PDB file of C-alpha atoms in Angstrom:
ATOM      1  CA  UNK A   1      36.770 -77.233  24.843  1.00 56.00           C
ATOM      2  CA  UNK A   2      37.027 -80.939  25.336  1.00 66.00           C
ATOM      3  CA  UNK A   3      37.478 -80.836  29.008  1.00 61.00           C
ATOM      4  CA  UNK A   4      34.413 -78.746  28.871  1.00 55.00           C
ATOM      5  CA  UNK A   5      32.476 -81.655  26.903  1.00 55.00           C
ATOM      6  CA  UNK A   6      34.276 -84.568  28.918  1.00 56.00           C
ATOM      7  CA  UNK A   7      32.846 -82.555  32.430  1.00 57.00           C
ATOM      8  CA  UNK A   8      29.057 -82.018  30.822  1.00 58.00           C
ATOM      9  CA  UNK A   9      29.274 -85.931  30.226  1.00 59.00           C
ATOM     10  CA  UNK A  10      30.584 -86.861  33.702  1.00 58.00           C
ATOM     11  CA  UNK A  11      27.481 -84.334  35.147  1.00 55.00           C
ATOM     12  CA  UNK A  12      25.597 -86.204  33.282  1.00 58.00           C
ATOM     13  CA  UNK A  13      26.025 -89.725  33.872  1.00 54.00           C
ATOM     14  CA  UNK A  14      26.391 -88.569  37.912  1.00 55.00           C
ATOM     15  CA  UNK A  15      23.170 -86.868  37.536  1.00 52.00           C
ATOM     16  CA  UNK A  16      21.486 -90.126  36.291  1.00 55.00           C
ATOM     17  CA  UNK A  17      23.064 -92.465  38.281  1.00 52.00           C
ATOM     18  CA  UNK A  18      21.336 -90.543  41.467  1.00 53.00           C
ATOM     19  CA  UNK A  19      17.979 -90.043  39.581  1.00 53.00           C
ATOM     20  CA  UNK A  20      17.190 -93.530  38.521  1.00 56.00           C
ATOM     21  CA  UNK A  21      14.684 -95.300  41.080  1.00 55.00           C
ATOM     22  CA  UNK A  22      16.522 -97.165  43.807  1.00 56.00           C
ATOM     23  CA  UNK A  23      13.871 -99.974  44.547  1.00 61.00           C
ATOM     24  CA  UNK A  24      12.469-101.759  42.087  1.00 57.00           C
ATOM     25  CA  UNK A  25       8.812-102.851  42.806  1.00 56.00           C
ATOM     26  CA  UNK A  26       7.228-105.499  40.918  1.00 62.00           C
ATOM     27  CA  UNK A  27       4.066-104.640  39.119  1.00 59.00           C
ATOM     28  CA  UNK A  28       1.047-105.761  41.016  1.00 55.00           C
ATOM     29  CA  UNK A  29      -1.937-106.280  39.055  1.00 58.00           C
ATOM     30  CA  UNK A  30      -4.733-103.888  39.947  1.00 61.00           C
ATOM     31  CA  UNK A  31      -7.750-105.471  41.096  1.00 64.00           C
ATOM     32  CA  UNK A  32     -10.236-105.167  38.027  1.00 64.00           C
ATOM     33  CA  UNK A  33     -13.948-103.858  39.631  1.00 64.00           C
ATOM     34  CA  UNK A  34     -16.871-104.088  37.135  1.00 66.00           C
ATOM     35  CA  UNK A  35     -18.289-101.459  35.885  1.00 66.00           C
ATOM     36  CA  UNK A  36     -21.774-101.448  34.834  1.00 73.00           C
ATOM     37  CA  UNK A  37     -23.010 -99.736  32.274  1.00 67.00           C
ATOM     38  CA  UNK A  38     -26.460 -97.941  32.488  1.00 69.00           C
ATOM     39  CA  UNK A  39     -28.138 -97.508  29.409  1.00 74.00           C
ATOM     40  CA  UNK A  40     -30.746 -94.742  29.715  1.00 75.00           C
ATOM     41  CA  UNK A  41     -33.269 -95.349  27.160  1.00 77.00           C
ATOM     42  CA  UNK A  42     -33.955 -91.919  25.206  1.00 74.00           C
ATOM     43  CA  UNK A  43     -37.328 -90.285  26.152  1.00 77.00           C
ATOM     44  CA  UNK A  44     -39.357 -90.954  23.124  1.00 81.00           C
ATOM     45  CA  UNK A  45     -41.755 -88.036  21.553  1.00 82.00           C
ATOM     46  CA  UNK A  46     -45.141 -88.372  21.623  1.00 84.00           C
ATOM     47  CA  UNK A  47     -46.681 -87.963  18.634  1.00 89.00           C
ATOM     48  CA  UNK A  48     -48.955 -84.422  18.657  1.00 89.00           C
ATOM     49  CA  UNK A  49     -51.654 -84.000  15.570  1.00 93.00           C
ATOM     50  CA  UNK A  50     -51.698 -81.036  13.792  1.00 93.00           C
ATOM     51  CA  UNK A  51     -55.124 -79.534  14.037  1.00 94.00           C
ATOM     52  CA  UNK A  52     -54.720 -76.446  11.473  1.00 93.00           C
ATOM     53  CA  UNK A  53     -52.063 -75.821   9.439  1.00 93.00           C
ATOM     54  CA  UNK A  54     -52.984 -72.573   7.628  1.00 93.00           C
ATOM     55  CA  UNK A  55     -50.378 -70.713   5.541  1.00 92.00           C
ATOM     56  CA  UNK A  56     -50.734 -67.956   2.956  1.00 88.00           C
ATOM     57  CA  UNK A  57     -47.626 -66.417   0.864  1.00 81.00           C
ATOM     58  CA  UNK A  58     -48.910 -62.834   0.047  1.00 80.00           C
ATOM     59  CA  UNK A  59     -47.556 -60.489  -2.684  1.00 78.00           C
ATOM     60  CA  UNK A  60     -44.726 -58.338  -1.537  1.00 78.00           C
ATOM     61  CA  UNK A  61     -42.959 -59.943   1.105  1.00 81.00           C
ATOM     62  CA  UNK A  62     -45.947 -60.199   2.803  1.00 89.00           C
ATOM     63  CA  UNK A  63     -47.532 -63.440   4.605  1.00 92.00           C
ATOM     64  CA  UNK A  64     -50.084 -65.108   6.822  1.00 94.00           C
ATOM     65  CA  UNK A  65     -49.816 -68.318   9.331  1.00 94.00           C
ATOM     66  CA  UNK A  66     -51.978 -69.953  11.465  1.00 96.00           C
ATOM     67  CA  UNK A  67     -51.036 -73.399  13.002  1.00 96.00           C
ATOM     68  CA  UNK A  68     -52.745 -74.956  16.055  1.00 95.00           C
ATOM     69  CA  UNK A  69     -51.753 -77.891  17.483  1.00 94.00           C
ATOM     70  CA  UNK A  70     -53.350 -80.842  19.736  1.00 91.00           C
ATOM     71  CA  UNK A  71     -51.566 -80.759  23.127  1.00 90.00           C
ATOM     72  CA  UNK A  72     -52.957 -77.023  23.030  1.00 90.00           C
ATOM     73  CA  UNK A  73     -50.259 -75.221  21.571  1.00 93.00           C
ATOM     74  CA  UNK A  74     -51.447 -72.308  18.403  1.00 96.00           C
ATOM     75  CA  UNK A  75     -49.215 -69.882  17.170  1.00 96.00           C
ATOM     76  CA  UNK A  76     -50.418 -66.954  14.107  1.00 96.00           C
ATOM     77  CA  UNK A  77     -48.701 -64.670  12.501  1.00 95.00           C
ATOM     78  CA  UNK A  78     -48.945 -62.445   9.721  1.00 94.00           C
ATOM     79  CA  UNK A  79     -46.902 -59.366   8.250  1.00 92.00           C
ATOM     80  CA  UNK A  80     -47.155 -56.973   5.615  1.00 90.00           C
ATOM     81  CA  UNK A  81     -45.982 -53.640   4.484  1.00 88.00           C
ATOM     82  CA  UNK A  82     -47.068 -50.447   6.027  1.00 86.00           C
ATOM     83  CA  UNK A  83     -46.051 -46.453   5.922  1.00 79.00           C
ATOM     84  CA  UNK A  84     -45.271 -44.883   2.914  1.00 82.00           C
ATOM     85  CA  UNK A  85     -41.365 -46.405   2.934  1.00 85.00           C
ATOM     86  CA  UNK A  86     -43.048 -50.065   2.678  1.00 83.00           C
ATOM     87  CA  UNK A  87     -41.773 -50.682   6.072  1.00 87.00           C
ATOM     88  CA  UNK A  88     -42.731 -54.515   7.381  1.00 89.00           C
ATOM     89  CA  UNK A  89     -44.645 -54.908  10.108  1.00 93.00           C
ATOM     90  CA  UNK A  90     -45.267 -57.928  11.714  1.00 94.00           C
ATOM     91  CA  UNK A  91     -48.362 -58.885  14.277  1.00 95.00           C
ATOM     92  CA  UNK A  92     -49.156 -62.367  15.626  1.00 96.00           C
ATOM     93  CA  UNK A  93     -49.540 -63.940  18.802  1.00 96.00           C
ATOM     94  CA  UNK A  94     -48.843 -67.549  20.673  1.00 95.00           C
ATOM     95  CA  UNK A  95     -50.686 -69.875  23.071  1.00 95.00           C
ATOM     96  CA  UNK A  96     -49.441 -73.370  25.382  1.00 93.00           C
ATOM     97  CA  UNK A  97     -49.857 -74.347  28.655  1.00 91.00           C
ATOM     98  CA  UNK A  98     -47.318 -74.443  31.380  1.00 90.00           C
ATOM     99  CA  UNK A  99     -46.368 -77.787  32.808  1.00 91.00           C
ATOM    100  CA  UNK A 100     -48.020 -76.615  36.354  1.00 92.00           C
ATOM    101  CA  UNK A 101     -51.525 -75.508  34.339  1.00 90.00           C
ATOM    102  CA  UNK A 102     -50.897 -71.697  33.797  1.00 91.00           C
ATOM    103  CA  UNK A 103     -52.482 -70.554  30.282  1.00 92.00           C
ATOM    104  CA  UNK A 104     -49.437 -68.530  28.659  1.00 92.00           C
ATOM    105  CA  UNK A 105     -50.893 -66.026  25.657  1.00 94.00           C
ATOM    106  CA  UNK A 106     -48.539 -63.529  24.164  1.00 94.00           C
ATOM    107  CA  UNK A 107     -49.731 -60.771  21.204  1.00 96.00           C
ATOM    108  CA  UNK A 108     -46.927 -59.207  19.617  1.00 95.00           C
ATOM    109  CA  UNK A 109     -46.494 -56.359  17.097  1.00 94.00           C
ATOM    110  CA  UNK A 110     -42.495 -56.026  15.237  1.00 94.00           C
ATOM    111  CA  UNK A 111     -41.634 -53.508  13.211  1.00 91.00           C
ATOM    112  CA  UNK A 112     -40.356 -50.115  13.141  1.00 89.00           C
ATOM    113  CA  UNK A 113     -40.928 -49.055  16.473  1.00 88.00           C
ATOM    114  CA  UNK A 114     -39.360 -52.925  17.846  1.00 92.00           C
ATOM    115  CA  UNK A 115     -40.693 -55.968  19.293  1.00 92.00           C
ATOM    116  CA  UNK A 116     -43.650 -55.152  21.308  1.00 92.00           C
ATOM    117  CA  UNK A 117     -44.975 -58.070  23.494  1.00 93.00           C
ATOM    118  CA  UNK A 118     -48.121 -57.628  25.456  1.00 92.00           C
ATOM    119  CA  UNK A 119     -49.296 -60.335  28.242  1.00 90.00           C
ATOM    120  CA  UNK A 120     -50.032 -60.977  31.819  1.00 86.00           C
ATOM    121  CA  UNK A 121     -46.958 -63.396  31.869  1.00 83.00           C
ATOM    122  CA  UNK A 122     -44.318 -60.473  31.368  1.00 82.00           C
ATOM    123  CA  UNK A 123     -42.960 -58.973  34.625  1.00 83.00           C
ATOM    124  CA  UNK A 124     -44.077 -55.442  35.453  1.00 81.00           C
ATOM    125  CA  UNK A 125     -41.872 -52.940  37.248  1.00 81.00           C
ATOM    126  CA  UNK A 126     -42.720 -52.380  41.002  1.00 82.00           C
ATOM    127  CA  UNK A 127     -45.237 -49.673  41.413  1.00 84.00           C
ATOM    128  CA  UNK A 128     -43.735 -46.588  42.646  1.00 83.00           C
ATOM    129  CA  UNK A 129     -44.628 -45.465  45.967  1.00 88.00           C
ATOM    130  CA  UNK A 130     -45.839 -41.917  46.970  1.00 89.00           C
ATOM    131  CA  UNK A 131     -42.293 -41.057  48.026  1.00 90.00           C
ATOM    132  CA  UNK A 132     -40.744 -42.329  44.580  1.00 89.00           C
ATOM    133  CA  UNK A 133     -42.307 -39.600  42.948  1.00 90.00           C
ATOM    134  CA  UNK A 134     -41.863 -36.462  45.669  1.00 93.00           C
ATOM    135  CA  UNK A 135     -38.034 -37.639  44.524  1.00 94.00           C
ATOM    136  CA  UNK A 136     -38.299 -37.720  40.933  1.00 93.00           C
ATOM    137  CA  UNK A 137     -40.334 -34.259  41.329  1.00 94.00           C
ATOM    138  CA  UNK A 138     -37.471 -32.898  43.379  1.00 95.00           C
ATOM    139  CA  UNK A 139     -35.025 -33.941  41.034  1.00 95.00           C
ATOM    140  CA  UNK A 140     -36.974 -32.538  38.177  1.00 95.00           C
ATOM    141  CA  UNK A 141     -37.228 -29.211  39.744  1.00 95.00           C
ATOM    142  CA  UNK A 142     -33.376 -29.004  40.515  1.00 95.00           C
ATOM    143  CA  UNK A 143     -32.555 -30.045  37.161  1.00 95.00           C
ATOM    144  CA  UNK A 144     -35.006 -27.100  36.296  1.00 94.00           C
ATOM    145  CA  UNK A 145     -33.077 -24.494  38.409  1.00 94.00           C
ATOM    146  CA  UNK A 146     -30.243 -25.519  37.536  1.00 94.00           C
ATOM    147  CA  UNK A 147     -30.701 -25.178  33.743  1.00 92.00           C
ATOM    148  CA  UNK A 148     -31.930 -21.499  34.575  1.00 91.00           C
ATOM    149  CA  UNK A 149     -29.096 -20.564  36.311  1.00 90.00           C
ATOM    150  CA  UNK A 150     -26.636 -22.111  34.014  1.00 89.00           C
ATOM    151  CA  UNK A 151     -28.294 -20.118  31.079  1.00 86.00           C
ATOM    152  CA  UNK A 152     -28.676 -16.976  33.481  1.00 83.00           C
ATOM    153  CA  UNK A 153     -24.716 -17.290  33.618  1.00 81.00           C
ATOM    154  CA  UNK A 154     -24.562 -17.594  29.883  1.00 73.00           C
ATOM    155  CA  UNK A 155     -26.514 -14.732  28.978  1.00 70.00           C
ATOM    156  CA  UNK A 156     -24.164 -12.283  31.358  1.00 68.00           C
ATOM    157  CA  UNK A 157     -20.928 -13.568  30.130  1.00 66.00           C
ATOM    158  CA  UNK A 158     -22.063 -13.018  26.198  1.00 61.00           C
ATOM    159  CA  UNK A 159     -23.450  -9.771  27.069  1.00 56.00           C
ATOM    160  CA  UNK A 160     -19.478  -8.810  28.938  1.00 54.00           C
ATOM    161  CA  UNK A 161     -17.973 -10.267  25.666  1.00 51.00           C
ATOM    162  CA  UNK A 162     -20.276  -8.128  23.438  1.00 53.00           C
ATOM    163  CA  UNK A 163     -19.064  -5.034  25.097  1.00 51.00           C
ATOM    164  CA  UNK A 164     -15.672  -5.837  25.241  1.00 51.00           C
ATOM    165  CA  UNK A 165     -15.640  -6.271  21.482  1.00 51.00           C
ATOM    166  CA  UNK A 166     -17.714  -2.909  20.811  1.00 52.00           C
ATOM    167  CA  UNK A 167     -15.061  -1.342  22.682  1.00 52.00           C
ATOM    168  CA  UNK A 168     -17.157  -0.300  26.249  1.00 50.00           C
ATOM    169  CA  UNK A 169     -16.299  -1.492  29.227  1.00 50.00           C
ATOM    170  CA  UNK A 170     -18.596  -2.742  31.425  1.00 43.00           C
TER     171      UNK A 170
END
């Protein structure tokens, strides 16, 4: 056990002896290059009037907004409960200008049915072209056969399994 320890020390030492540098290189001093600091000034907000500020807590969960500001920007809202279960329903609408001059107005109804947006600024699907829909119709109409087949198949097999219980053969 000792000549085990003495030969893990010898390693050891051997080991470092061969791993320690074998030049030794003064330390040159790096060169020190200036760095300059930019300091961005932060954009500062301009200061926007409120034109209208209209706001109306109504009983039952319900209320009304209107606020309209003076770079152009008005947003209104107003919700109430509806339907017999007192479901909310929420209806309002927005208005700015885009930084290239567009007009952006957006009416909006939330409730049960979802958020429903409504403007010329949402995307519309592509319109579907004339052979579009001899496809869907196609598909429709195999789905169609299909289904009559498949319950064409149904209605034999029962009626083999009726007899077969009643004791007939078919």
């Amino acid at each position: 056990m000792k000549a085990a320890v003495v030969l893990l020390f010898c390693v050891g030492v051997g080991v470092g002896v061969f791993a320690r540098p074998q030049e030794v290189v003064e330390d040159v001093p790096e060169e020190e290059t200036p760095v300059e600091v930019v300091e961005e000034e932060a954009p500062t907000a301009a200061y926007v009037p409120i034109l209208v500020d209209i706001r109306e807590p109504i009983s039952n969960g319900a209320y009304s907004f209107r606020i309209e500001q003076g770079d152009g920007i008005s947003r209104s809202e107003s919700a109430a409960a509806t339907g017999p279960l007192g479901e909310m329903e929420t209806v309002g609408e927005y208005t700015f200008t885009h930084p290239d001059g567009t007009l952006h107005h957006l009416r909006y109804t939330a409730g049960v049915g979802g958020f429903l947006p409504e403007s010329d600024m949402l995307p519309t699907p592509h319109p579907l072209e004339p052979w579009h829909l001899e496809q869907i119709a196609f598909a429709e109409e195999q789905k169609r056969l299909q289904a009559e087949s498949e319950s064409a198949n149904g209605e034999e097999n029962g009626e083999e399994a009726n007899g077969e219980e009643n004791g007939e053969e078919a």
